[in-house]
Short mmCIF file of C-alpha atoms (C1' of nucleotides) in Angstrom, two decimals:
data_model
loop_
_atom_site.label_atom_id
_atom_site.label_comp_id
_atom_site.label_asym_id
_atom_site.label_seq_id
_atom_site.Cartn_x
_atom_site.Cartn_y
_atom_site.Cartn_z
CA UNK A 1 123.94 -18.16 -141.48
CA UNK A 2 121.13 -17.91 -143.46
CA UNK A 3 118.62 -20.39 -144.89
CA UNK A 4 120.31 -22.31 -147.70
CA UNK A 5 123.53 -22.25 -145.97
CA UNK A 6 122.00 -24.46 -143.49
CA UNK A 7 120.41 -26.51 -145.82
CA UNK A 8 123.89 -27.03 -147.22
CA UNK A 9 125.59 -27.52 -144.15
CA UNK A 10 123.16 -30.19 -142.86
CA UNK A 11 124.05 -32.19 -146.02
CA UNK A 12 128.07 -31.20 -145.13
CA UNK A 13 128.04 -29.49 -148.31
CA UNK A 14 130.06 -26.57 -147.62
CA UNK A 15 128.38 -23.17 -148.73
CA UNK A 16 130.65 -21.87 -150.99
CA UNK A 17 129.71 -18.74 -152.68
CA UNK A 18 129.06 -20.58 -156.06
CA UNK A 19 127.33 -23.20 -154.35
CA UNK A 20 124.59 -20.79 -152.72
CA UNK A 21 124.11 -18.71 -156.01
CA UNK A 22 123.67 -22.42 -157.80
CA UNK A 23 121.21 -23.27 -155.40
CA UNK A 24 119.12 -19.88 -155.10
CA UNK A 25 119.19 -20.23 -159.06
CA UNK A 26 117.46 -23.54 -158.56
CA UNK A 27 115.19 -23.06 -155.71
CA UNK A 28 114.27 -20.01 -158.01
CA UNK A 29 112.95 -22.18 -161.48
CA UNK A 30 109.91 -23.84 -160.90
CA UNK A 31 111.87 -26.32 -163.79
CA UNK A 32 114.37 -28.86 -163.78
CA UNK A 33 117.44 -27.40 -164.83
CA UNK A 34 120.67 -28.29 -167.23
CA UNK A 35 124.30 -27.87 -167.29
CA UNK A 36 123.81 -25.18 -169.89
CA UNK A 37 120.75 -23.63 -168.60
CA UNK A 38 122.86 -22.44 -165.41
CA UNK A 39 125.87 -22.05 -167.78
CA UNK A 40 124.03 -19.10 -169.92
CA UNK A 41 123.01 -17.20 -166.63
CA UNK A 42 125.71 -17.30 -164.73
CA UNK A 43 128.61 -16.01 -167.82
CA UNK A 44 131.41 -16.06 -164.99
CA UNK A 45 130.82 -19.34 -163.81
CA UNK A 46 132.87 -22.00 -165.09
CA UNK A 47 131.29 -25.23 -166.92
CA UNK A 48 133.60 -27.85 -164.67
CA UNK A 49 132.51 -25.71 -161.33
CA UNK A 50 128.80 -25.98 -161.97
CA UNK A 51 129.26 -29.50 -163.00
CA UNK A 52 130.90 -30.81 -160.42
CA UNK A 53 128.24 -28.81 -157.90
CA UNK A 54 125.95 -30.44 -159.76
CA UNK A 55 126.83 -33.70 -158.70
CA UNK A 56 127.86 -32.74 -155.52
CA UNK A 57 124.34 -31.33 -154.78
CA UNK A 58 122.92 -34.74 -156.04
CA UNK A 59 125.40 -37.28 -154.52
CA UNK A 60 124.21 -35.41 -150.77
CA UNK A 61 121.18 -35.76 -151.62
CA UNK A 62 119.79 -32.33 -152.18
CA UNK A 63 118.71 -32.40 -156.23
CA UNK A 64 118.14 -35.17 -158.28
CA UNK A 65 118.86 -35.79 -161.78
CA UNK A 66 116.31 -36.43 -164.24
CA UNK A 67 116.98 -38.04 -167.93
CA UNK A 68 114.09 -36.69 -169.57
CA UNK A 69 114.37 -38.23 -172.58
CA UNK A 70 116.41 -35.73 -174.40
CA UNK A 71 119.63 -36.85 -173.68
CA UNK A 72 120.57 -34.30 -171.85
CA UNK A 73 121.28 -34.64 -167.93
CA UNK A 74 118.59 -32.07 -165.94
CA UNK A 75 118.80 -31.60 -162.34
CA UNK A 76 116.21 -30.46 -159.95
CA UNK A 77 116.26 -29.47 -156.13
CA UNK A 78 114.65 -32.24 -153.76
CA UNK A 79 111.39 -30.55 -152.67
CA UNK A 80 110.50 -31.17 -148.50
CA UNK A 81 108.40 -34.27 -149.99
CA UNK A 82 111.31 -35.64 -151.94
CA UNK A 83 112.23 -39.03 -150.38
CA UNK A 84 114.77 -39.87 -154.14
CA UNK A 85 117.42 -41.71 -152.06
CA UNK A 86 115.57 -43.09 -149.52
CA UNK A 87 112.71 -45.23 -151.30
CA UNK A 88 111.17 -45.88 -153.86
CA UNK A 89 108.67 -43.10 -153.53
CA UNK A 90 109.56 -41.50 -156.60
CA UNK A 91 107.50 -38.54 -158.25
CA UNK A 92 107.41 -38.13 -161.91
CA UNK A 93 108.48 -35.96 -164.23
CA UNK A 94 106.39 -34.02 -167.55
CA UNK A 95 108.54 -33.02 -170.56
CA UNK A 96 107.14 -30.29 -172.70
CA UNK A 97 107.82 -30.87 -176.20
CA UNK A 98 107.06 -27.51 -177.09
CA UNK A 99 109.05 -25.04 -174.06
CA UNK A 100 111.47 -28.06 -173.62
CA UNK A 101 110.62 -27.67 -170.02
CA UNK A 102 110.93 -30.42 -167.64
CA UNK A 103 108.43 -30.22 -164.48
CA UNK A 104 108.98 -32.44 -161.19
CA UNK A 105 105.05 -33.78 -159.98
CA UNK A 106 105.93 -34.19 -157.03
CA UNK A 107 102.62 -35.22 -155.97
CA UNK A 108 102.60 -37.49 -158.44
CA UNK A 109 104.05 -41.11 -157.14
CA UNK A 110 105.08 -43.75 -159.34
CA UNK A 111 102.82 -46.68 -158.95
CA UNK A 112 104.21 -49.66 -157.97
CA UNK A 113 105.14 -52.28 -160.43
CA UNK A 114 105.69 -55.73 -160.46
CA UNK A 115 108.99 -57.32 -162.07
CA UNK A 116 109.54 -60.55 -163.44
CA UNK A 117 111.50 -62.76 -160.83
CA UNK A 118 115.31 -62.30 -160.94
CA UNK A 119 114.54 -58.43 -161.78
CA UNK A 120 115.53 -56.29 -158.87
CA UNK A 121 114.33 -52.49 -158.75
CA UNK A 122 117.01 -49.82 -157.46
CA UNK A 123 115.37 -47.13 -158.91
CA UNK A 124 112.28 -45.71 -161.07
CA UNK A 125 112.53 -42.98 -163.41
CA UNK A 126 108.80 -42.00 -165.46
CA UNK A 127 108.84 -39.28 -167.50
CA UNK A 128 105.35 -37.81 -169.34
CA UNK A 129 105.89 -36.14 -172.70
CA UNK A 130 103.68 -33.94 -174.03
CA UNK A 131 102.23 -30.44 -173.72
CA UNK A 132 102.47 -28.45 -170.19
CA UNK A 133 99.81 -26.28 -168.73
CA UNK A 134 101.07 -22.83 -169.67
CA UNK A 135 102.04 -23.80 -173.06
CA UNK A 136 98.36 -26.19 -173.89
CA UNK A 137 96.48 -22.30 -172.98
CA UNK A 138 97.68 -20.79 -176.08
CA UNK B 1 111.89 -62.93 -200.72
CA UNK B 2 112.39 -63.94 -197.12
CA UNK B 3 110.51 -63.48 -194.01
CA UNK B 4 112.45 -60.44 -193.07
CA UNK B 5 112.90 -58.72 -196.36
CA UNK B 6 108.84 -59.51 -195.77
CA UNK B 7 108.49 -57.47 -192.61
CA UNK B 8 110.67 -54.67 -193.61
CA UNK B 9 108.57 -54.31 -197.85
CA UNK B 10 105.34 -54.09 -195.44
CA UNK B 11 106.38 -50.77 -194.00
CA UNK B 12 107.60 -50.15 -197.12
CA UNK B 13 111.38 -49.69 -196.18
CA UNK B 14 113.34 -50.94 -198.66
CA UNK B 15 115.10 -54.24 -197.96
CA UNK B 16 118.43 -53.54 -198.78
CA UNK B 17 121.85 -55.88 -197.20
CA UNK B 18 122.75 -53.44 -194.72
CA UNK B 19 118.97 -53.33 -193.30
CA UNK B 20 118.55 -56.86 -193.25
CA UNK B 21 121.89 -57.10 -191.54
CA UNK B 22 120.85 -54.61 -188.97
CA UNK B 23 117.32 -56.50 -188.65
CA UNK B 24 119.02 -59.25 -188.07
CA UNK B 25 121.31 -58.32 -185.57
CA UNK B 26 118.57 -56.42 -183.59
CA UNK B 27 116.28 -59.68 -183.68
CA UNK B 28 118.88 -61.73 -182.41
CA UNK B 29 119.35 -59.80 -179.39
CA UNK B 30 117.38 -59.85 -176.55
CA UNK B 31 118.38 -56.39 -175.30
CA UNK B 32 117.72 -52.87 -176.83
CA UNK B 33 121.06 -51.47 -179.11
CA UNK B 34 122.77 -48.34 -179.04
CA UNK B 35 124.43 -47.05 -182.01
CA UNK B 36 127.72 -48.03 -181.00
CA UNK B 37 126.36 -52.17 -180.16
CA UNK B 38 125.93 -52.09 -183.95
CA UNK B 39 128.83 -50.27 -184.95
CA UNK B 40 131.29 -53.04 -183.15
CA UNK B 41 129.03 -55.91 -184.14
CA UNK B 42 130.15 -54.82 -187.65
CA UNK B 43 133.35 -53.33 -188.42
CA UNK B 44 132.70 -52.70 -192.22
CA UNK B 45 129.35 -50.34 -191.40
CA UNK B 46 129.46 -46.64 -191.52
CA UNK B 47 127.99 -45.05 -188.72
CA UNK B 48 125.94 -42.88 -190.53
CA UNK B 49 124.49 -45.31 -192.58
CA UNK B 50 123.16 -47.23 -189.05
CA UNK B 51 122.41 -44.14 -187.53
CA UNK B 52 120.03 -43.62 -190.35
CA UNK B 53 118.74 -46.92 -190.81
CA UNK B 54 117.61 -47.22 -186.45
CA UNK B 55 115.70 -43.86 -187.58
CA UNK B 56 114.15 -45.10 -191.04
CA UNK B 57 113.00 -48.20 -188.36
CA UNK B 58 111.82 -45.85 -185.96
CA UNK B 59 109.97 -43.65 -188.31
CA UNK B 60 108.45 -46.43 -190.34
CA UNK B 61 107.28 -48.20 -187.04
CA UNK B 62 108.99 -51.26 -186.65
CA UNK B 63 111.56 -50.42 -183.74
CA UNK B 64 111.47 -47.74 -180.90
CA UNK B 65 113.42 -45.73 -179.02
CA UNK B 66 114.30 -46.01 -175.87
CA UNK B 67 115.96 -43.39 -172.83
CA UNK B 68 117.37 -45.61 -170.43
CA UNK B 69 118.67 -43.03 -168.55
CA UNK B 70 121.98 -43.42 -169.81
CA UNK B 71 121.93 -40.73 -172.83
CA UNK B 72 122.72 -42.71 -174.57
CA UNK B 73 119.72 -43.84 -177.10
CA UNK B 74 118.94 -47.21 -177.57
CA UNK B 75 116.97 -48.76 -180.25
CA UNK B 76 114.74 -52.15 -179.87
CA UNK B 77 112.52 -53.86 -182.11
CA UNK B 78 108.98 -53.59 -182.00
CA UNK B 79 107.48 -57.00 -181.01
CA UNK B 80 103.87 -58.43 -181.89
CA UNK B 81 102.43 -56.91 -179.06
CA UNK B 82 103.98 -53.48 -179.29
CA UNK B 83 101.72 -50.69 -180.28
CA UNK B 84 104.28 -48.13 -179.31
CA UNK B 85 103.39 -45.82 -182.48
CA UNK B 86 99.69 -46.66 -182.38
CA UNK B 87 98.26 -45.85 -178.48
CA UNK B 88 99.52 -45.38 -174.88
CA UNK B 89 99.79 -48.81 -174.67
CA UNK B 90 103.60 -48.85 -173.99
CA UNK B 91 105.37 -51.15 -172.31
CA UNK B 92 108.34 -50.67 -169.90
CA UNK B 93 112.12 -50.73 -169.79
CA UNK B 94 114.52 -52.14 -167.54
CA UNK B 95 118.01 -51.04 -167.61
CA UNK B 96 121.00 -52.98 -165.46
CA UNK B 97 123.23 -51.36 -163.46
CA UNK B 98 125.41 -54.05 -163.99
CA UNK B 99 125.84 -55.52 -167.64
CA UNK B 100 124.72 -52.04 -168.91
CA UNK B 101 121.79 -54.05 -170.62
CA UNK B 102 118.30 -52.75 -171.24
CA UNK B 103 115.40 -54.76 -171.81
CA UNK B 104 111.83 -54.37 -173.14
CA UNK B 105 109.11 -55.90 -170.78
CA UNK B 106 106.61 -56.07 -173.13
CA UNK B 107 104.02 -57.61 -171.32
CA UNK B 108 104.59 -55.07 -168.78
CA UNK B 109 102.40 -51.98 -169.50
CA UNK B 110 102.68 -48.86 -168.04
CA UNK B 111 99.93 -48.13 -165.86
CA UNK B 112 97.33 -45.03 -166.85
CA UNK B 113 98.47 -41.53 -164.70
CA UNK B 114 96.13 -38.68 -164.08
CA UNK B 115 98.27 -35.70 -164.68
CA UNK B 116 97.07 -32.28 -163.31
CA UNK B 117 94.86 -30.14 -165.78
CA UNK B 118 96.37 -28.08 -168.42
CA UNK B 119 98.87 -31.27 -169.34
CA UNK B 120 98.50 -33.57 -172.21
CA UNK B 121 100.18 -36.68 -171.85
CA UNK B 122 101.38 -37.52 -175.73
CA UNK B 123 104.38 -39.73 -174.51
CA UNK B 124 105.39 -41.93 -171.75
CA UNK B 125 108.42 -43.40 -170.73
CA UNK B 126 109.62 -45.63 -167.80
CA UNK B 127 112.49 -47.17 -166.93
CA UNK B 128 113.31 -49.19 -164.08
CA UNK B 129 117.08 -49.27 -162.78
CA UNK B 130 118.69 -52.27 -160.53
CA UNK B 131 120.21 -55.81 -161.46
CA UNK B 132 118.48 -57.73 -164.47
CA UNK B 133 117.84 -61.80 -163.87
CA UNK B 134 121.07 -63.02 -165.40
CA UNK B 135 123.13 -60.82 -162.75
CA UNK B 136 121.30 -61.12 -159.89
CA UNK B 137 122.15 -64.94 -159.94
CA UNK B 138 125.32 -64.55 -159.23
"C1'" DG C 1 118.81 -47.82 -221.46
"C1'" DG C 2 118.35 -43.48 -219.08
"C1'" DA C 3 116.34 -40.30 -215.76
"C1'" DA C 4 114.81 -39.91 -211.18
"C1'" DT C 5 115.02 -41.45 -206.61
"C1'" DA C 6 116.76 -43.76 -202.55
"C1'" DG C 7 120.69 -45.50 -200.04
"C1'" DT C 8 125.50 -45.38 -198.67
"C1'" DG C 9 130.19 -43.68 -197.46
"C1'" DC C 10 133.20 -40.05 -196.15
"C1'" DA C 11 134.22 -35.94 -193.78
"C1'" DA C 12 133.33 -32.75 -190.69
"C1'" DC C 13 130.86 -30.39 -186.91
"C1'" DA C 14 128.20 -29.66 -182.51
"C1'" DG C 15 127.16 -30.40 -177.97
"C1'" DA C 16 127.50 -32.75 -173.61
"C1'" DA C 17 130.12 -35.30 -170.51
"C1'" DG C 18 134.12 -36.13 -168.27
"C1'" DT C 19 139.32 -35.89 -166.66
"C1'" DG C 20 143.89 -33.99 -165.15
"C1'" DC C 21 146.33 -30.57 -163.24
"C1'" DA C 22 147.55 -26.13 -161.46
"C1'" DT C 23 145.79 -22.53 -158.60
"C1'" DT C 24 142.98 -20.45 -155.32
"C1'" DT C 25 140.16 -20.60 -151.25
"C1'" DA C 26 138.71 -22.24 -146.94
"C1'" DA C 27 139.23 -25.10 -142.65
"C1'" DT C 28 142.18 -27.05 -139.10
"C1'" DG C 29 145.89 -27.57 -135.75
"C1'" DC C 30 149.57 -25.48 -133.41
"C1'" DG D 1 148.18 -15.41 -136.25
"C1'" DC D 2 150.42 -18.59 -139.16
"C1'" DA D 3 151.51 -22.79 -141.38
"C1'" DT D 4 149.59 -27.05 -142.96
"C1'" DT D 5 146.18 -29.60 -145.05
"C1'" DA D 6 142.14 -30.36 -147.64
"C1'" DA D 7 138.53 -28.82 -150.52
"C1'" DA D 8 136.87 -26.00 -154.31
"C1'" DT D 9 137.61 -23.72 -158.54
"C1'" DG D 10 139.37 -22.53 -163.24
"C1'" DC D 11 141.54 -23.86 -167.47
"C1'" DA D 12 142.69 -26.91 -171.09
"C1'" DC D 13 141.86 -30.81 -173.27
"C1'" DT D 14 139.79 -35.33 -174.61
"C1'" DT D 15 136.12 -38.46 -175.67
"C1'" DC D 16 131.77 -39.88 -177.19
"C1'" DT D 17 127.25 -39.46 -179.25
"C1'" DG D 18 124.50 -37.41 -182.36
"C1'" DT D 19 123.92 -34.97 -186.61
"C1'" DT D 20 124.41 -32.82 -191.24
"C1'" DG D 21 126.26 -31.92 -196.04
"C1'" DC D 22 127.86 -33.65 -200.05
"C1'" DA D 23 129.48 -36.76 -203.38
"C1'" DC D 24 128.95 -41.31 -205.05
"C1'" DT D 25 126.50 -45.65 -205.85
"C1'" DA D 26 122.67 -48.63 -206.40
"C1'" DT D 27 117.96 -49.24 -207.42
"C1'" DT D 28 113.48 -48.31 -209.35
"C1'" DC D 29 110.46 -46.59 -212.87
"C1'" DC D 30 109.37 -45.18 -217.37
#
DNA sequence: GGAATAGTGCAACAGAAGTGCATTTAATGC
DNA sequence: GCATTAAATGCACTTCTGTTGCACTATTCC
C-alpha cells in the first residue's frame, strides 16, 4: 500500500485507480486546480468521474474547494496544516489575474472578524487578487 | 429630473426607463442581485439588456460585484461609504446558507493582510458563509 | 431634420455544473 | 471460488449562467 493509498483509506475513500492518479495530479500542482484543468491532462478520463472524485475528495475532507472569484469551482488538496472542516482556521487564497493561477497561503490565517448579532459564521472564504510572485518578476 | 436619474447623469450613465427601473429595484433591496433576481422581478426585461446595464453600473462605479461563493455573480449597489473602485477599503460579504441571501456589511472592512513578497494585492474579496439575522431567529 | 451614437431586443453560443441510467469494477459473505 | 451486493465509472443529456453578434430603436448633437 503505498502513501496516498493510505491517505485515502484513512478518509474511507477507496483508492481506485482514478482516484490515486487524481490525487498524485494534485499533490503534484503547487495550484488549486479545476474541473477542466484535470480534464485536459488526463484525455481518457471522463468529466462526470473526475467530478464526482472531486467532491468525494472534498466531502472526506481531503481538498477543499475554493471560489476564487472567477466563477469557476477550483479545488485544492488539504495541506498537513489544513484544519478546513474542523474550524475556522482558514488560510487564504491569491488569484493571479495574469496566469489565472489560484495559490492556497496556507500560512496565511484569516483574521478573525466580528459579525453583527444574529449573523452566525459557518465558514470564511478570502481570496487576494492581484499579481503572483513568478508572474510580478517579469 | 429626479434624485435617481441624478445619481445615475453624475457618472454619466444615461438615465434611461430600464436603468432607473433596475436602480430602483437594486435600492429597494437590502441584499446583493444576481442576474436572474432581476430577470423574475421583471418579466418584460431582456436579459441581455440587464446583463449589460449591472456591467455599465459596475464599470461606471456605482454598484459592485460580488463572488459569494455561489458562481453565481451578484451585483449590489455601492453605498455612501463604499469606495470599492477608489482604495482597499472594501467592505465584506455575508452570504446565507439558508435564504440564499447575500449581504454587504459595509461598515465591516476587511482587515489589511501582509502577503508574502513577490505578490501584489490589487483585489480583495471575503465572504463569510452561515445563517444571516432574519434566519437565525427562527 | 438628419447623421451619429447609445441603448435595447432577439437569437444563438459557450462553458460549467449537475443528473439519470446502464455498465463495469471492487468488496463481502457463503 | 463464486454469487451477491455495493460502489465507481462512463455516456448521454439537461440546465443554468454568462456572453457575443447583429439588427432595430431611441436619443443626442449639429
Amino acid at each position: 500500500m503505498t502513501e496516498i493509498e493510505k491517505t485515502l483509506d484513512n478518509k474511507s475513500i477507496r483508492p481506485t485507480a482514478m482516484r490515486i492518479l487524481i490525487y498524485k495530479f494534485m499533490a503534484g500542482k503547487k495550484t488549486a486546480v479545476a474541473l477542466t484543468d484535470i480534464e485536459n491532462a488526463f484525455e481518457k478520463a471522463e468529466r462526470t468521474t473526475l467530478y464526482r472524485t472531486l467532491k468525494t475528495f472534498e466531502e472526506k475532507g481531503i481538498a477543499h474547494q475554493i471560489d476564487d472569484g472567477t466563477n469557476i469551482s477550483k479545488f485544492a488538496l488539504c495541506q498537513p496544516g489544513c484544519n478546513c472542516e474542523i474550524d475556522q482556521d482558514l488560510h487564504l487564497h491569491f488569484h493571479c489575474s495574469q496566469c489565472d493561477k489560484t495559490i492556497c497561503l496556507t500560512e496565511h490565517k484569516i483574521p478573525h472578524i466580528n459579525l453583527p448579532s444574529g449573523y452566525i459564521a459557518e465558514d470564511v472564504n478570502l481570496v487576494i487578487k492581484g499579481i503572483c510572485d513568478s508572474c510580478s518578476e517579469h
